[in-house]
Amino acid sequence: MSEAPRIVLLPGDGIGPEIVAATRRVLEALGEFEFDGRLMGGCSIDEHGTALTDEVLDACRAADAVLLGAVGGPKWDTTDPEAPRPEQGLLGLRKGMGLYANLRPVRPSPALVAASPLREERIAGTDLLVVRELTGGIYFGDSGRDGDAAHDTCEYSVAEIERIARVGFESARHRAEGSGRAPRVTSVDKANVLETSRLWREVVGRVAPDYPDVELDHLLVDNAAMQLVSRPAEFDVIVTENLFGDILSDESAMLTGSLGMLPSASLGAEGEPGLFEPVHGSAPDVAGQGIANPLATFLSAAMLLRHGLERADDAVRIESAVDAVLERGLRTPDLAAAGESPVGTDEMTAAVLSELAA
Ligand code: NAD
């Protein structure tokens, strides 16, 4: 790694450019970085006729980390199956960068627990991480039509399960460091019905002895979906396959009630760059008005520092600064309750920058 880490910025569409520009300022407040801004998504379709060019993919592969805003918008919505679509850029990045693990932390800021659809006493203390397998399972298996029948095949290999299990155990270990609490992994499957799930459970169990400090339990996916809303604070790390992870990570995201606050990371092989992005989309309805909430992208930059550059201290600085501005009562319109006067993207960014400088 060169002296200044190289970060490819993919602002994308809609509010993407606004929130990524704000995040660049936050990163610059923490040290030296070499930024390389590139087109991906709808903006790349307009310029090059494709959502992701080979040149941009190569730049991403060669970087230390990639920070993405969001892609898509009504301009590129089409029913023409031949027309390029912004999301193809995301899929191309996942595939081209070999990103097989998606990490979504859910930790409602103490100042925002009232925004949760759950009662405050249920959501209070929630701090969980969903680790989803991203490149296997039913989304990538054989599928097709035969007359009036259709099929989708779910397949997993031992190697695919083992590597994502290790991400789960390692993440649990890292999260517990210095906290004094025992790390825990909950592996989610449907082992009472599915053969792939039985293999999943077997392999996760086989990997577990390599992490004797991490407690492991198994939960069936239907039970996990219920437990997430009834006792979310009792989860630590949830590790699960692609389809279950897709659903459970969205369910977990809604626990906070604040879409504009949720970061994510997609990781590939050890030493390869990861992709860091907010969970929300390009919010075309608020784009260009200076009112986008940049906090999920700031928190994605924190994940970039922690998981992509091994700078956990800087990650904590961003997370603490975000908590502090919310504690002070600053809210972008998407977070503001009735009667609260909201601030715009610039004012929110300036407040976080001043916390970082304090
Ligand atoms: P969305 O997340 O963009 O917006 C949902 C609602 O939340 C909107 O009312 C929006 O204004 C609000 N919102 C979301 N993030 C916000 C923020 N940071 N600040 C303020 N308000 C915010 O979801 P959508 O409306 O379903 O999708 C819009 C576009 O984004 C679509 O083209 C969709 O395909 C795309 N999308 C992209 C990604 C991605 O790039 N990873 C993810 C989801 C959706």
Coordinates of C-alpha atoms and ligand atoms in Angstrom, one line a residue:
M1 CA 0.0 0.0 0.0
S2 CA 1.4 3.4 -1.0
E3 CA 1.9 6.2 1.5
A4 CA -1.6 7.7 0.8
P5 CA -4.3 5.0 0.4
R6 CA -5.9 5.2 -3.0
I7 CA -9.7 5.4 -2.9
V8 CA -11.9 5.1 -6.0
L9 CA -15.0 7.3 -5.6
L10 CA -18.1 6.2 -7.5
P11 CA -20.6 9.0 -6.7
G12 CA -23.2 7.6 -9.1
D13 CA -26.6 9.2 -9.6
G14 CA -29.3 11.2 -7.7
I15 CA -28.0 12.3 -4.3
G16 CA -24.8 10.2 -4.8
P17 CA -22.6 13.0 -5.9
E18 CA -23.7 15.3 -3.0
I19 CA -23.2 12.7 -0.3
V20 CA -19.9 11.4 -1.7
A21 CA -18.5 15.0 -2.0
A22 CA -19.4 15.5 1.7
T23 CA -17.8 12.2 2.7
R24 CA -14.6 13.1 0.8
R25 CA -14.3 16.2 3.1
V26 CA -14.7 14.0 6.2
L27 CA -12.0 11.6 5.0
E28 CA -9.7 14.5 4.2
A29 CA -10.1 15.7 7.8
L30 CA -8.6 12.4 8.9
G31 CA -5.5 12.2 6.8
E32 CA -4.0 11.9 3.3
F33 CA -5.8 10.0 0.7
E34 CA -5.5 9.8 -3.1
F35 CA -9.0 10.1 -4.5
D36 CA -9.9 8.9 -8.0
G37 CA -13.5 9.9 -9.0
R38 CA -15.1 7.7 -11.7
L39 CA -18.5 7.3 -13.4
M40 CA -20.7 4.2 -12.6
G41 CA -24.4 3.7 -13.0
G42 CA -26.8 5.9 -14.9
C43 CA -24.2 8.7 -15.4
S44 CA -21.9 6.1 -17.0
I45 CA -24.7 4.9 -19.3
D46 CA -25.2 8.5 -20.5
E47 CA -21.5 8.9 -21.2
H48 CA -20.4 5.4 -22.4
G49 CA -23.6 3.4 -23.0
T50 CA -22.8 1.0 -20.2
A51 CA -23.1 1.2 -16.4
L52 CA -19.6 0.0 -15.7
T53 CA -16.7 0.3 -18.1
D54 CA -13.7 -2.1 -18.0
E55 CA -11.5 0.9 -17.3
V56 CA -13.5 1.8 -14.1
L57 CA -13.6 -1.9 -13.0
D58 CA -9.8 -2.0 -13.4
A59 CA -9.4 1.2 -11.4
C60 CA -11.5 -0.3 -8.6
R61 CA -9.6 -3.6 -8.6
A62 CA -6.3 -1.6 -8.3
A63 CA -7.5 0.7 -5.5
D64 CA -7.1 0.2 -1.8
A65 CA -10.9 0.7 -1.4
V66 CA -13.9 1.8 -3.3
L67 CA -16.6 4.2 -1.9
L68 CA -19.9 4.3 -3.8
G69 CA -22.8 6.7 -3.4
A70 CA -25.9 5.2 -5.1
V71 CA -27.0 4.5 -8.6
G72 CA -30.3 4.6 -10.6
G73 CA -33.2 6.9 -11.1
P74 CA -36.3 7.4 -13.3
K75 CA -34.3 8.5 -16.3
W76 CA -32.9 5.0 -16.7
D77 CA -36.0 3.1 -15.8
T78 CA -37.0 1.0 -18.8
T79 CA -39.0 -2.1 -19.7
D80 CA -36.7 -2.8 -22.7
P81 CA -34.7 -5.9 -21.6
E82 CA -31.9 -4.9 -24.1
A83 CA -31.4 -1.4 -22.6
P84 CA -28.5 -0.9 -20.1
R85 CA -29.5 -0.5 -16.5
P86 CA -27.6 1.3 -13.7
E87 CA -27.8 -1.8 -11.3
Q88 CA -25.8 -3.8 -13.9
G89 CA -22.9 -1.7 -12.7
L90 CA -23.3 -2.9 -9.1
L91 CA -23.5 -6.5 -10.2
G92 CA -20.5 -6.1 -12.4
L93 CA -18.5 -4.6 -9.5
R94 CA -19.5 -7.5 -7.2
K95 CA -18.5 -10.0 -9.7
G96 CA -15.4 -8.3 -11.1
M97 CA -14.1 -7.5 -7.6
G98 CA -15.0 -11.0 -6.2
L99 CA -17.0 -9.5 -3.4
Y100 CA -18.5 -12.5 -1.6
A101 CA -19.4 -11.1 1.9
N102 CA -21.8 -8.3 2.6
L103 CA -21.7 -6.7 6.0
R104 CA -24.5 -4.5 7.4
P105 CA -24.2 -3.2 10.9
V106 CA -27.4 -2.1 12.6
R107 CA -26.7 0.1 15.6
P108 CA -29.4 2.8 16.1
S109 CA -27.8 6.0 17.3
P110 CA -29.0 6.5 20.9
A111 CA -30.4 9.9 19.8
L112 CA -32.6 8.2 17.2
V113 CA -34.2 5.2 19.0
A114 CA -37.5 7.0 18.9
A115 CA -37.5 6.7 15.0
S116 CA -37.6 2.9 15.2
P117 CA -41.0 1.2 14.4
L118 CA -40.2 -1.0 17.5
R119 CA -40.9 0.2 21.1
E120 CA -38.0 2.0 22.6
E121 CA -37.3 -0.7 25.2
R122 CA -37.1 -3.4 22.5
I123 CA -34.7 -1.5 20.2
A124 CA -32.5 0.1 22.9
G125 CA -29.0 -1.5 23.0
T126 CA -29.3 -3.1 19.6
D127 CA -25.9 -3.4 18.0
L128 CA -25.8 -6.3 15.5
L129 CA -24.1 -7.1 12.2
V130 CA -25.6 -9.1 9.4
V131 CA -23.0 -11.0 7.3
R132 CA -24.6 -12.2 4.1
E133 CA -23.0 -14.5 1.5
L134 CA -23.2 -12.6 -1.8
T135 CA -22.2 -14.7 -4.7
G136 CA -23.7 -18.2 -4.2
G137 CA -27.0 -19.9 -3.5
I138 CA -30.3 -19.6 -5.4
Y139 CA -29.6 -16.3 -7.0
F140 CA -26.7 -17.8 -9.0
G141 CA -27.9 -21.4 -9.5
D142 CA -29.4 -22.8 -12.6
S143 CA -32.9 -21.4 -13.4
G144 CA -35.3 -21.9 -16.2
R145 CA -38.8 -22.6 -17.5
D146 CA -40.2 -25.9 -18.8
G147 CA -43.7 -25.5 -20.1
D148 CA -45.8 -24.2 -17.3
A149 CA -43.2 -24.9 -14.6
A150 CA -40.2 -22.9 -13.5
H151 CA -37.2 -23.7 -11.3
D152 CA -34.4 -22.0 -9.4
T153 CA -31.6 -24.1 -8.0
C154 CA -29.8 -23.5 -4.7
E155 CA -26.2 -24.7 -4.6
Y156 CA -23.4 -24.2 -2.0
S157 CA -20.0 -25.7 -1.8
V158 CA -18.0 -26.4 1.3
A159 CA -15.4 -23.7 0.3
E160 CA -18.1 -21.0 -0.2
I161 CA -19.6 -21.7 3.2
E162 CA -16.3 -22.0 5.0
R163 CA -15.0 -18.6 3.8
I164 CA -18.2 -16.7 4.7
A165 CA -18.3 -18.5 8.1
R166 CA -14.8 -17.2 8.7
V167 CA -15.8 -13.7 7.9
G168 CA -18.6 -14.1 10.5
F169 CA -16.3 -15.4 13.2
E170 CA -13.6 -12.8 12.5
S171 CA -16.1 -10.0 12.5
A172 CA -17.5 -11.1 15.9
R173 CA -14.0 -11.3 17.3
H174 CA -13.1 -7.7 16.1
R175 CA -16.4 -6.2 17.3
A176 CA -15.9 -7.6 20.8
E177 CA -12.2 -6.4 21.1
G178 CA -11.8 -4.2 24.1
S179 CA -15.5 -4.4 25.0
G180 CA -15.2 -7.1 27.7
R181 CA -18.1 -9.0 26.3
A182 CA -18.0 -12.5 24.7
P183 CA -18.4 -12.5 20.9
R184 CA -21.2 -14.5 19.5
V185 CA -22.2 -15.8 16.0
T186 CA -25.7 -16.8 15.1
S187 CA -25.7 -18.9 12.0
V188 CA -29.1 -18.8 10.2
D189 CA -30.3 -21.6 7.9
K190 CA -33.3 -23.9 7.1
A191 CA -31.6 -27.1 8.0
N192 CA -34.9 -28.9 8.9
V193 CA -35.9 -28.7 5.2
L194 CA -33.0 -27.8 2.8
E195 CA -29.9 -30.0 2.0
T196 CA -27.8 -26.9 1.3
S197 CA -28.7 -25.7 4.8
R198 CA -27.7 -29.0 6.4
L199 CA -24.3 -28.6 4.6
W200 CA -24.2 -25.0 5.8
R201 CA -24.7 -26.0 9.4
E202 CA -22.2 -28.8 9.2
V203 CA -19.5 -26.6 7.8
V204 CA -20.1 -23.7 10.1
G205 CA -19.9 -26.1 13.0
R206 CA -16.6 -27.5 11.6
V207 CA -15.0 -24.0 11.4
A208 CA -16.2 -23.0 14.9
P209 CA -13.4 -24.8 16.9
D210 CA -10.9 -22.4 15.1
Y211 CA -12.6 -19.6 17.1
P212 CA -12.9 -21.0 20.6
D213 CA -13.5 -17.5 22.0
V214 CA -16.6 -17.0 19.9
E215 CA -19.9 -18.6 21.0
L216 CA -21.9 -20.2 18.1
D217 CA -25.6 -20.8 17.9
H218 CA -27.9 -21.9 15.0
L219 CA -31.3 -20.5 14.2
L220 CA -33.8 -21.5 11.6
V221 CA -34.5 -18.6 9.3
D222 CA -38.2 -18.3 10.1
N223 CA -37.3 -18.1 13.8
A224 CA -34.6 -15.6 13.1
A225 CA -37.0 -13.3 11.3
M226 CA -39.2 -13.3 14.4
Q227 CA -36.4 -12.9 17.0
L228 CA -35.1 -9.9 15.0
V229 CA -38.2 -7.9 15.9
S230 CA -38.9 -9.4 19.3
R231 CA -35.3 -9.2 20.8
P232 CA -32.9 -7.5 18.4
A233 CA -30.6 -6.4 21.2
E234 CA -29.6 -10.0 21.9
F235 CA -28.0 -10.6 18.5
D236 CA -24.3 -10.0 17.9
V237 CA -23.2 -11.3 14.4
I238 CA -25.7 -13.1 12.1
V239 CA -24.1 -15.1 9.3
T240 CA -26.3 -16.5 6.6
E241 CA -26.6 -17.4 2.9
N242 CA -27.6 -15.1 0.1
L243 CA -31.4 -15.3 -0.1
F244 CA -31.9 -15.4 3.7
G245 CA -29.4 -12.6 4.1
D246 CA -31.1 -10.5 1.5
I247 CA -34.3 -10.6 3.4
L248 CA -32.9 -10.5 7.0
S249 CA -30.6 -7.6 6.2
D250 CA -33.5 -5.5 4.9
E251 CA -35.6 -6.5 8.0
S252 CA -32.7 -5.5 10.2
A253 CA -32.3 -2.2 8.3
M254 CA -35.9 -1.3 9.1
L255 CA -35.3 -1.8 12.8
T256 CA -33.7 1.6 13.0
G257 CA -36.4 3.4 11.0
S258 CA -33.7 5.6 9.5
L259 CA -32.7 4.5 6.0
G260 CA -30.4 7.5 5.7
M261 CA -28.2 6.2 8.6
L262 CA -27.2 2.7 7.4
P263 CA -23.8 1.8 6.0
S264 CA -22.6 -1.4 4.3
A265 CA -19.4 -3.1 3.2
S266 CA -18.9 -5.8 0.6
L267 CA -15.6 -7.7 1.0
G268 CA -13.6 -10.0 -1.2
A269 CA -10.5 -12.1 -0.7
E270 CA -8.0 -11.0 2.0
G271 CA -5.9 -8.1 0.7
E272 CA -8.3 -7.2 -2.1
P273 CA -10.2 -3.9 -2.1
G274 CA -13.7 -3.8 -0.6
L275 CA -16.7 -1.8 -1.7
F276 CA -18.3 0.5 0.8
E277 CA -21.7 2.2 0.3
P278 CA -24.8 3.4 2.1
V279 CA -27.8 1.0 2.1
H280 CA -30.2 3.6 0.7
G281 CA -30.7 4.3 -3.0
S282 CA -30.2 7.5 -5.1
A283 CA -33.2 9.3 -3.6
P284 CA -34.1 11.1 -6.9
D285 CA -37.0 12.9 -5.1
V286 CA -34.5 14.9 -3.0
A287 CA -31.5 15.1 -5.3
G288 CA -30.1 18.5 -6.1
Q289 CA -31.8 20.3 -3.2
G290 CA -28.9 20.2 -0.7
I291 CA -31.0 18.3 1.8
A292 CA -29.7 14.7 1.4
N293 CA -28.6 13.0 4.6
P294 CA -24.9 12.2 4.2
L295 CA -24.6 10.2 7.5
A296 CA -24.9 6.7 6.0
T297 CA -22.1 7.5 3.6
F298 CA -20.0 8.9 6.5
L299 CA -20.6 5.7 8.4
S300 CA -19.7 3.7 5.2
A301 CA -16.4 5.6 5.1
A302 CA -15.9 4.5 8.7
M303 CA -16.4 0.9 7.6
L304 CA -13.9 1.6 4.8
L305 CA -11.4 2.7 7.3
R306 CA -12.0 -0.2 9.6
H307 CA -12.4 -3.1 7.2
G308 CA -10.6 -1.7 4.1
L309 CA -7.6 0.1 5.6
E310 CA -7.3 -1.3 9.1
R311 CA -7.7 2.1 10.7
A312 CA -10.3 1.2 13.4
D313 CA -9.4 4.3 15.4
D314 CA -10.3 6.7 12.6
A315 CA -13.5 4.7 12.1
V316 CA -14.5 5.2 15.7
R317 CA -13.7 8.9 15.3
I318 CA -16.3 9.2 12.5
E319 CA -18.9 7.1 14.4
S320 CA -18.5 9.2 17.5
A321 CA -18.7 12.4 15.6
V322 CA -22.0 11.2 14.0
D323 CA -23.4 10.3 17.4
A324 CA -22.4 13.6 18.8
V325 CA -24.1 15.8 16.1
L326 CA -27.3 13.7 16.5
E327 CA -27.0 14.1 20.3
R328 CA -26.8 17.9 19.7
G329 CA -30.1 17.7 17.9
L330 CA -29.0 18.2 14.3
R331 CA -31.4 16.4 11.8
T332 CA -31.6 16.4 8.0
P333 CA -35.3 16.5 6.8
D334 CA -35.5 12.7 6.6
L335 CA -34.6 12.4 10.3
A336 CA -36.5 15.4 11.6
A337 CA -39.6 14.8 13.7
A338 CA -42.6 17.2 13.5
G339 CA -41.6 20.5 15.0
E340 CA -37.9 20.0 14.6
S341 CA -36.2 22.4 12.2
P342 CA -33.9 20.4 9.8
V343 CA -30.5 21.2 8.5
G344 CA -29.1 20.6 5.0
T345 CA -26.2 18.4 3.8
D346 CA -23.7 21.2 4.2
E347 CA -24.6 22.1 7.7
M348 CA -24.6 18.5 8.8
T349 CA -21.2 18.0 7.2
A350 CA -19.8 21.1 8.8
A351 CA -21.1 19.9 12.2
V352 CA -19.4 16.5 11.8
L353 CA -16.2 18.2 10.6
S354 CA -16.2 20.4 13.7
E355 CA -16.6 17.4 16.0
L356 CA -13.7 15.8 14.2
A357 CA -11.6 18.9 14.8
A358 CA -12.5 19.2 18.5
Ligands
NAD1 P1 -34.2 5.3 -1.9 O1 -33.4 4.6 -0.8 O2 -33.4 6.0 -3.0 O3 -35.3 6.3 -1.3 C1 -36.3 5.9 -0.5 C2 -36.8 7.1 0.3 O4 -35.9 7.4 1.3 C3 -37.0 8.3 -0.6 O5 -38.1 9.1 -0.1 C4 -35.7 9.1 -0.3 O6 -35.9 10.5 -0.5 C5 -35.4 8.8 1.1 N1 -33.9 8.7 1.3 C6 -33.1 7.7 1.1 N2 -31.8 8.0 1.4 C7 -31.9 9.3 1.8 C8 -30.9 10.2 2.2 N3 -29.6 9.8 2.3 N4 -31.2 11.4 2.5 C9 -32.5 11.8 2.5 N5 -33.5 11.0 2.1 C10 -33.2 9.7 1.7 O7 -35.0 4.1 -2.6 P2 -36.0 4.1 -3.9 O8 -36.7 5.4 -3.9 O9 -36.7 2.9 -3.9 O10 -35.0 4.1 -5.1 C11 -34.5 5.3 -5.8 C12 -33.5 4.8 -6.9 O11 -32.4 4.3 -6.2 C13 -34.0 3.7 -7.8 O12 -33.5 4.0 -9.1 C14 -33.4 2.5 -7.3 O13 -33.2 1.5 -8.2 C15 -32.1 3.0 -6.7 N6 -31.4 2.2 -5.7 C16 -30.1 2.1 -5.7 C17 -29.4 1.5 -4.7 C18 -27.9 1.4 -4.8 O14 -27.3 2.2 -5.5 N7 -27.2 0.6 -4.0 C19 -30.1 0.9 -3.6 C20 -31.5 1.0 -3.6 C21 -32.2 1.7 -4.6

